Amino acid sequence: MILTDIINTKAGPLRGLVKKGYKEFLGVPFAKPPLGKLSYKHPLPIKKWEGVFEATKPAKNPMQSEGGFAVGDNDQDCLYLNIFVPDDLLAKAPVMVWIFGGSFAHGGAGSDGKGGVIYDLSYFAIQTKTIVVTINYRLNVFGFLNLSFASDKFDKNNGLYDQLEALRFIHENISSFGGDENNITVFGESAGGASALALLASPLSEGLIDKVIAQSPPVHSFWSEEESRKIAHRYMKLLGLKVEEADKLLDVPFDKQARAINKLGRMVKAKGELRCLFSPIIEDEILPSFPIESLQKRDKNLLIGRQTHECDIFIREYPKALMPLMRLVMPFKPLGSGKDIRDRMSDGMSEYLFNIPIEELASKYGGPCWQYEMDFVSKEFKASSHRSCHTIDVYVLFAFASCWCDPEDDDIKTVGKMMRRVWSDFAYGKLEMGQEKIFFK
């Protein structure tokens, strides 16, 4: 293990690890641990630490229930970030901040349980010639449950404020790693893409963000204040509590809460609600209006896009026999005339949930805006009769190996290289205007 030279930040000195072609700094705290009375409150800035912080091990992932895209190694003490710095960068290099997705309920940028990190973006950093930062933020009830109307021990939008606090830390300290604090691109996929849009729309992010890339964002997955209160009432009822007893939630074990989270999620879906159960809430300070409205007044560079058949990954979980019932419940109808009803339902859901909202946001956006569409299918996906759907872009973009994606495959190498070039050019401010849409096939 070779340690880097000591890096002096405003929070204190730290050092990471020297790797082949890059340096990595893992598990860097950017906020005070949200424990005890801080569990459901906005994050507090990290206090200056004493001595040299050894940024050599990944942190834990946020608390989350099982299922979906859940990851393990969870803890409430999760507000940490990782920094990947390629060798031989030019001075004041662009910075790219990755926000993971997972329906605001699952995922993490911490430990993979095998000694590494879930989002090892070292290869992406080297290929794009940017400094890349991955951040954690609180999920589900810790991040987005609204009980602020019932008790002063609860705040709203903790997850968004976690992301904002991470951006403040990065803006204040990234120059110590060779990055340009005035050229920060926030990018994310799914809930991470929606988070990126919310941060871009927020008046509190002024001076912290230069550009945004939103990959497959659920543009409409935000709750009004009234809707968030209704969810809180229903959630507390499942726990056998009234909202007036909100303070008792601090003593409810998370395994009991996790069961209530999953049950409420199923109940909401059964009524045809496609927004994520615990989503960001429209409120006066961080998010005064729905992003699709407030972004009409923003002028930062935006790259936004989607997969051609986003919802295959969701619809194919259900047998064909359930499709007639879903047609009755869901707020969309099948599209096309193909033989497979699941393909037609997927296309209808994709149009409703992603295509139309993304096109609408892009057409109304107040600044320079590029769109992309990805219709690439790996051999593994073709073998399972999947089309280009939600999350496949993450594996190709970052060259991650999985049952979906072999990064050594020539086609995946070609498409991944194309995507990384576009992402890099965007971060460097070199992406030319005039392209109606960029296609990755």
PDB file of N, CA and C in Angstrom, residues 345-405:
ATOM      1  N   MET A 345     -46.474  -2.675 -23.156  1.00  0.00           N
ATOM      2  CA  MET A 345     -46.673  -2.017 -21.870  1.00  0.00           C
ATOM      3  C   MET A 345     -45.418  -1.252 -21.449  1.00  0.00           C
ATOM      4  N   SER A 346     -44.265  -1.842 -21.693  1.00  0.00           N
ATOM      5  CA  SER A 346     -43.011  -1.174 -21.373  1.00  0.00           C
ATOM      6  C   SER A 346     -42.873   0.130 -22.149  1.00  0.00           C
ATOM      7  N   ASP A 347     -43.216   0.091 -23.437  1.00  0.00           N
ATOM      8  CA  ASP A 347     -43.097   1.304 -24.251  1.00  0.00           C
ATOM      9  C   ASP A 347     -44.080   2.375 -23.802  1.00  0.00           C
ATOM     10  N   GLY A 348     -45.275   1.950 -23.389  1.00  0.00           N
ATOM     11  CA  GLY A 348     -46.235   2.918 -22.869  1.00  0.00           C
ATOM     12  C   GLY A 348     -45.764   3.537 -21.568  1.00  0.00           C
ATOM     13  N   MET A 349     -45.194   2.714 -20.695  1.00  0.00           N
ATOM     14  CA  MET A 349     -44.673   3.200 -19.423  1.00  0.00           C
ATOM     15  C   MET A 349     -43.461   4.100 -19.651  1.00  0.00           C
ATOM     16  N   SER A 350     -42.587   3.723 -20.574  1.00  0.00           N
ATOM     17  CA  SER A 350     -41.406   4.533 -20.889  1.00  0.00           C
ATOM     18  C   SER A 350     -41.808   5.906 -21.409  1.00  0.00           C
ATOM     19  N   GLU A 351     -42.812   5.923 -22.267  1.00  0.00           N
ATOM     20  CA  GLU A 351     -43.282   7.193 -22.818  1.00  0.00           C
ATOM     21  C   GLU A 351     -43.828   8.094 -21.716  1.00  0.00           C
ATOM     22  N   TYR A 352     -44.613   7.491 -20.824  1.00  0.00           N
ATOM     23  CA  TYR A 352     -45.260   8.250 -19.750  1.00  0.00           C
ATOM     24  C   TYR A 352     -44.264   8.728 -18.701  1.00  0.00           C
ATOM     25  N   LEU A 353     -43.352   7.831 -18.307  1.00  0.00           N
ATOM     26  CA  LEU A 353     -42.492   8.101 -17.160  1.00  0.00           C
ATOM     27  C   LEU A 353     -41.219   8.859 -17.530  1.00  0.00           C
ATOM     28  N   PHE A 354     -40.694   8.622 -18.742  1.00  0.00           N
ATOM     29  CA  PHE A 354     -39.408   9.209 -19.112  1.00  0.00           C
ATOM     30  C   PHE A 354     -39.464  10.065 -20.380  1.00  0.00           C
ATOM     31  N   ASN A 355     -39.929   9.483 -21.492  1.00  0.00           N
ATOM     32  CA  ASN A 355     -39.780  10.157 -22.788  1.00  0.00           C
ATOM     33  C   ASN A 355     -40.446  11.525 -22.832  1.00  0.00           C
ATOM     34  N   ILE A 356     -41.740  11.559 -22.530  1.00  0.00           N
ATOM     35  CA  ILE A 356     -42.483  12.817 -22.621  1.00  0.00           C
ATOM     36  C   ILE A 356     -41.970  13.848 -21.620  1.00  0.00           C
ATOM     37  N   PRO A 357     -41.784  13.492 -20.332  1.00  0.00           N
ATOM     38  CA  PRO A 357     -41.275  14.489 -19.383  1.00  0.00           C
ATOM     39  C   PRO A 357     -39.885  15.020 -19.745  1.00  0.00           C
ATOM     40  N   ILE A 358     -38.990  14.141 -20.216  1.00  0.00           N
ATOM     41  CA  ILE A 358     -37.643  14.594 -20.580  1.00  0.00           C
ATOM     42  C   ILE A 358     -37.693  15.540 -21.770  1.00  0.00           C
ATOM     43  N   GLU A 359     -38.488  15.192 -22.776  1.00  0.00           N
ATOM     44  CA  GLU A 359     -38.628  16.063 -23.956  1.00  0.00           C
ATOM     45  C   GLU A 359     -39.215  17.418 -23.558  1.00  0.00           C
ATOM     46  N   GLU A 360     -40.209  17.383 -22.670  1.00  0.00           N
ATOM     47  CA  GLU A 360     -40.839  18.633 -22.234  1.00  0.00           C
ATOM     48  C   GLU A 360     -39.846  19.507 -21.482  1.00  0.00           C
ATOM     49  N   LEU A 361     -39.090  18.898 -20.564  1.00  0.00           N
ATOM     50  CA  LEU A 361     -38.117  19.671 -19.796  1.00  0.00           C
ATOM     51  C   LEU A 361     -37.058  20.266 -20.717  1.00  0.00           C
ATOM     52  N   ALA A 362     -36.557  19.459 -21.649  1.00  0.00           N
ATOM     53  CA  ALA A 362     -35.517  19.940 -22.566  1.00  0.00           C
ATOM     54  C   ALA A 362     -36.013  21.083 -23.431  1.00  0.00           C
ATOM     55  N   SER A 363     -37.262  20.989 -23.887  1.00  0.00           N
ATOM     56  CA  SER A 363     -37.805  22.028 -24.771  1.00  0.00           C
ATOM     57  C   SER A 363     -38.038  23.346 -24.039  1.00  0.00           C
ATOM     58  N   LYS A 364     -38.263  23.268 -22.718  1.00  0.00           N
ATOM     59  CA  LYS A 364     -38.551  24.474 -21.944  1.00  0.00           C
ATOM     60  C   LYS A 364     -37.342  24.993 -21.166  1.00  0.00           C
ATOM     61  N   TYR A 365     -36.249  24.249 -21.190  1.00  0.00           N
ATOM     62  CA  TYR A 365     -35.096  24.619 -20.379  1.00  0.00           C
ATOM     63  C   TYR A 365     -34.549  25.986 -20.794  1.00  0.00           C
ATOM     64  N   GLY A 366     -34.116  26.762 -19.795  1.00  0.00           N
ATOM     65  CA  GLY A 366     -33.732  28.146 -20.053  1.00  0.00           C
ATOM     66  C   GLY A 366     -32.342  28.348 -20.611  1.00  0.00           C
ATOM     67  N   GLY A 367     -31.491  27.338 -20.590  1.00  0.00           N
ATOM     68  CA  GLY A 367     -30.115  27.500 -21.047  1.00  0.00           C
ATOM     69  C   GLY A 367     -29.764  26.529 -22.149  1.00  0.00           C
ATOM     70  N   PRO A 368     -28.468  26.407 -22.471  1.00  0.00           N
ATOM     71  CA  PRO A 368     -28.027  25.453 -23.494  1.00  0.00           C
ATOM     72  C   PRO A 368     -28.343  24.021 -23.066  1.00  0.00           C
ATOM     73  N   CYS A 369     -28.941  23.258 -23.952  1.00  0.00           N
ATOM     74  CA  CYS A 369     -29.384  21.911 -23.599  1.00  0.00           C
ATOM     75  C   CYS A 369     -29.099  20.944 -24.738  1.00  0.00           C
ATOM     76  N   TRP A 370     -28.475  19.820 -24.390  1.00  0.00           N
ATOM     77  CA  TRP A 370     -28.241  18.732 -25.328  1.00  0.00           C
ATOM     78  C   TRP A 370     -29.056  17.530 -24.877  1.00  0.00           C
ATOM     79  N   GLN A 371     -29.522  16.742 -25.837  1.00  0.00           N
ATOM     80  CA  GLN A 371     -30.224  15.503 -25.518  1.00  0.00           C
ATOM     81  C   GLN A 371     -29.478  14.313 -26.114  1.00  0.00           C
ATOM     82  N   TYR A 372     -29.619  13.164 -25.468  1.00  0.00           N
ATOM     83  CA  TYR A 372     -29.074  11.935 -26.038  1.00  0.00           C
ATOM     84  C   TYR A 372     -30.089  10.821 -25.881  1.00  0.00           C
ATOM     85  N   GLU A 373     -29.924   9.782 -26.674  1.00  0.00           N
ATOM     86  CA  GLU A 373     -30.740   8.572 -26.544  1.00  0.00           C
ATOM     87  C   GLU A 373     -29.828   7.372 -26.757  1.00  0.00           C
ATOM     88  N   MET A 374     -29.967   6.365 -25.918  1.00  0.00           N
ATOM     89  CA  MET A 374     -29.151   5.163 -26.014  1.00  0.00           C
ATOM     90  C   MET A 374     -30.033   3.982 -26.386  1.00  0.00           C
ATOM     91  N   ASP A 375     -29.730   3.360 -27.524  1.00  0.00           N
ATOM     92  CA  ASP A 375     -30.474   2.186 -27.982  1.00  0.00           C
ATOM     93  C   ASP A 375     -29.509   1.035 -28.223  1.00  0.00           C
ATOM     94  N   PHE A 376     -28.584   0.882 -27.280  1.00  0.00           N
ATOM     95  CA  PHE A 376     -27.589  -0.181 -27.379  1.00  0.00           C
ATOM     96  C   PHE A 376     -27.999  -1.351 -26.497  1.00  0.00           C
ATOM     97  N   VAL A 377     -27.838  -2.548 -27.024  1.00  0.00           N
ATOM     98  CA  VAL A 377     -28.183  -3.757 -26.270  1.00  0.00           C
ATOM     99  C   VAL A 377     -26.982  -4.689 -26.282  1.00  0.00           C
ATOM    100  N   SER A 378     -26.514  -5.071 -25.126  1.00  0.00           N
ATOM    101  CA  SER A 378     -25.388  -5.986 -25.032  1.00  0.00           C
ATOM    102  C   SER A 378     -25.813  -7.398 -25.434  1.00  0.00           C
ATOM    103  N   LYS A 379     -24.844  -8.254 -25.717  1.00  0.00           N
ATOM    104  CA  LYS A 379     -25.153  -9.642 -26.086  1.00  0.00           C
ATOM    105  C   LYS A 379     -25.912 -10.341 -24.963  1.00  0.00           C
ATOM    106  N   GLU A 380     -25.520 -10.015 -23.713  1.00  0.00           N
ATOM    107  CA  GLU A 380     -26.173 -10.630 -22.561  1.00  0.00           C
ATOM    108  C   GLU A 380     -27.648 -10.241 -22.494  1.00  0.00           C
ATOM    109  N   PHE A 381     -27.932  -8.983 -22.810  1.00  0.00           N
ATOM    110  CA  PHE A 381     -29.316  -8.517 -22.786  1.00  0.00           C
ATOM    111  C   PHE A 381     -30.129  -9.135 -23.913  1.00  0.00           C
ATOM    112  N   LYS A 382     -29.510  -9.225 -25.093  1.00  0.00           N
ATOM    113  CA  LYS A 382     -30.206  -9.847 -26.222  1.00  0.00           C
ATOM    114  C   LYS A 382     -30.582 -11.287 -25.889  1.00  0.00           C
ATOM    115  N   ALA A 383     -29.687 -11.976 -25.203  1.00  0.00           N
ATOM    116  CA  ALA A 383     -29.938 -13.373 -24.853  1.00  0.00           C
ATOM    117  C   ALA A 383     -31.132 -13.520 -23.919  1.00  0.00           C
ATOM    118  N   SER A 384     -31.399 -12.492 -23.116  1.00  0.00           N
ATOM    119  CA  SER A 384     -32.541 -12.540 -22.193  1.00  0.00           C
ATOM    120  C   SER A 384     -33.752 -11.787 -22.731  1.00  0.00           C
ATOM    121  N   SER A 385     -33.702 -11.434 -24.034  1.00  0.00           N
ATOM    122  CA  SER A 385     -34.812 -10.750 -24.732  1.00  0.00           C
ATOM    123  C   SER A 385     -35.090  -9.355 -24.198  1.00  0.00           C
ATOM    124  N   HIS A 386     -34.110  -8.741 -23.514  1.00  0.00           N
ATOM    125  CA  HIS A 386     -34.255  -7.361 -23.073  1.00  0.00           C
ATOM    126  C   HIS A 386     -33.820  -6.410 -24.176  1.00  0.00           C
ATOM    127  N   ARG A 387     -34.401  -5.247 -24.154  1.00  0.00           N
ATOM    128  CA  ARG A 387     -33.974  -4.167 -25.030  1.00  0.00           C
ATOM    129  C   ARG A 387     -33.181  -3.155 -24.207  1.00  0.00           C
ATOM    130  N   SER A 388     -32.812  -2.038 -24.819  1.00  0.00           N
ATOM    131  CA  SER A 388     -32.002  -1.040 -24.114  1.00  0.00           C
ATOM    132  C   SER A 388     -32.854  -0.369 -23.045  1.00  0.00           C
ATOM    133  N   CYS A 389     -32.576  -0.698 -21.771  1.00  0.00           N
ATOM    134  CA  CYS A 389     -33.480  -0.248 -20.714  1.00  0.00           C
ATOM    135  C   CYS A 389     -32.733   0.408 -19.556  1.00  0.00           C
ATOM    136  N   HIS A 390     -33.480   0.782 -18.571  1.00  0.00           N
ATOM    137  CA  HIS A 390     -33.025   1.520 -17.408  1.00  0.00           C
ATOM    138  C   HIS A 390     -31.786   0.879 -16.780  1.00  0.00           C
ATOM    139  N   THR A 391     -30.801   1.685 -16.486  1.00  0.00           N
ATOM    140  CA  THR A 391     -29.532   1.372 -15.803  1.00  0.00           C
ATOM    141  C   THR A 391     -28.450   0.755 -16.684  1.00  0.00           C
ATOM    142  N   ILE A 392     -28.773   0.245 -17.882  1.00  0.00           N
ATOM    143  CA  ILE A 392     -27.732  -0.372 -18.714  1.00  0.00           C
ATOM    144  C   ILE A 392     -26.663   0.644 -19.088  1.00  0.00           C
ATOM    145  N   ASP A 393     -27.036   1.922 -19.170  1.00  0.00           N
ATOM    146  CA  ASP A 393     -26.060   2.958 -19.531  1.00  0.00           C
ATOM    147  C   ASP A 393     -24.954   3.085 -18.485  1.00  0.00           C
ATOM    148  N   VAL A 394     -25.278   2.834 -17.213  1.00  0.00           N
ATOM    149  CA  VAL A 394     -24.283   2.952 -16.140  1.00  0.00           C
ATOM    150  C   VAL A 394     -23.157   1.946 -16.352  1.00  0.00           C
ATOM    151  N   TYR A 395     -23.519   0.715 -16.699  1.00  0.00           N
ATOM    152  CA  TYR A 395     -22.513  -0.334 -16.884  1.00  0.00           C
ATOM    153  C   TYR A 395     -21.623  -0.046 -18.093  1.00  0.00           C
ATOM    154  N   VAL A 396     -22.223   0.448 -19.163  1.00  0.00           N
ATOM    155  CA  VAL A 396     -21.450   0.743 -20.370  1.00  0.00           C
ATOM    156  C   VAL A 396     -20.575   1.974 -20.162  1.00  0.00           C
ATOM    157  N   LEU A 397     -21.135   3.022 -19.569  1.00  0.00           N
ATOM    158  CA  LEU A 397     -20.406   4.273 -19.349  1.00  0.00           C
ATOM    159  C   LEU A 397     -19.188   4.067 -18.464  1.00  0.00           C
ATOM    160  N   PHE A 398     -19.348   3.300 -17.402  1.00  0.00           N
ATOM    161  CA  PHE A 398     -18.272   3.116 -16.425  1.00  0.00           C
ATOM    162  C   PHE A 398     -17.454   1.847 -16.659  1.00  0.00           C
ATOM    163  N   ALA A 399     -17.821   1.065 -17.693  1.00  0.00           N
ATOM    164  CA  ALA A 399     -17.128  -0.189 -18.008  1.00  0.00           C
ATOM    165  C   ALA A 399     -17.161  -1.145 -16.816  1.00  0.00           C
ATOM    166  N   PHE A 400     -18.345  -1.267 -16.213  1.00  0.00           N
ATOM    167  CA  PHE A 400     -18.532  -2.182 -15.096  1.00  0.00           C
ATOM    168  C   PHE A 400     -18.886  -3.576 -15.622  1.00  0.00           C
ATOM    169  N   ALA A 401     -18.289  -4.594 -15.053  1.00  0.00           N
ATOM    170  CA  ALA A 401     -18.618  -5.962 -15.421  1.00  0.00           C
ATOM    171  C   ALA A 401     -19.842  -6.434 -14.637  1.00  0.00           C
ATOM    172  N   SER A 402     -20.742  -7.113 -15.308  1.00  0.00           N
ATOM    173  CA  SER A 402     -21.924  -7.660 -14.657  1.00  0.00           C
ATOM    174  C   SER A 402     -22.509  -8.743 -15.546  1.00  0.00           C
ATOM    175  N   CYS A 403     -23.587  -9.348 -15.081  1.00  0.00           N
ATOM    176  CA  CYS A 403     -24.268 -10.330 -15.921  1.00  0.00           C
ATOM    177  C   CYS A 403     -24.895  -9.661 -17.138  1.00  0.00           C
ATOM    178  N   TRP A 404     -25.010  -8.338 -17.100  1.00  0.00           N
ATOM    179  CA  TRP A 404     -25.567  -7.585 -18.217  1.00  0.00           C
ATOM    180  C   TRP A 404     -24.503  -7.126 -19.204  1.00  0.00           C
ATOM    181  N   CYS A 405     -23.271  -7.033 -18.737  1.00  0.00           N
ATOM    182  CA  CYS A 405     -22.289  -6.263 -19.490  1.00  0.00           C
ATOM    183  C   CYS A 405     -20.890  -6.855 -19.332  1.00  0.00           C
TER     184      CYS A 405
END
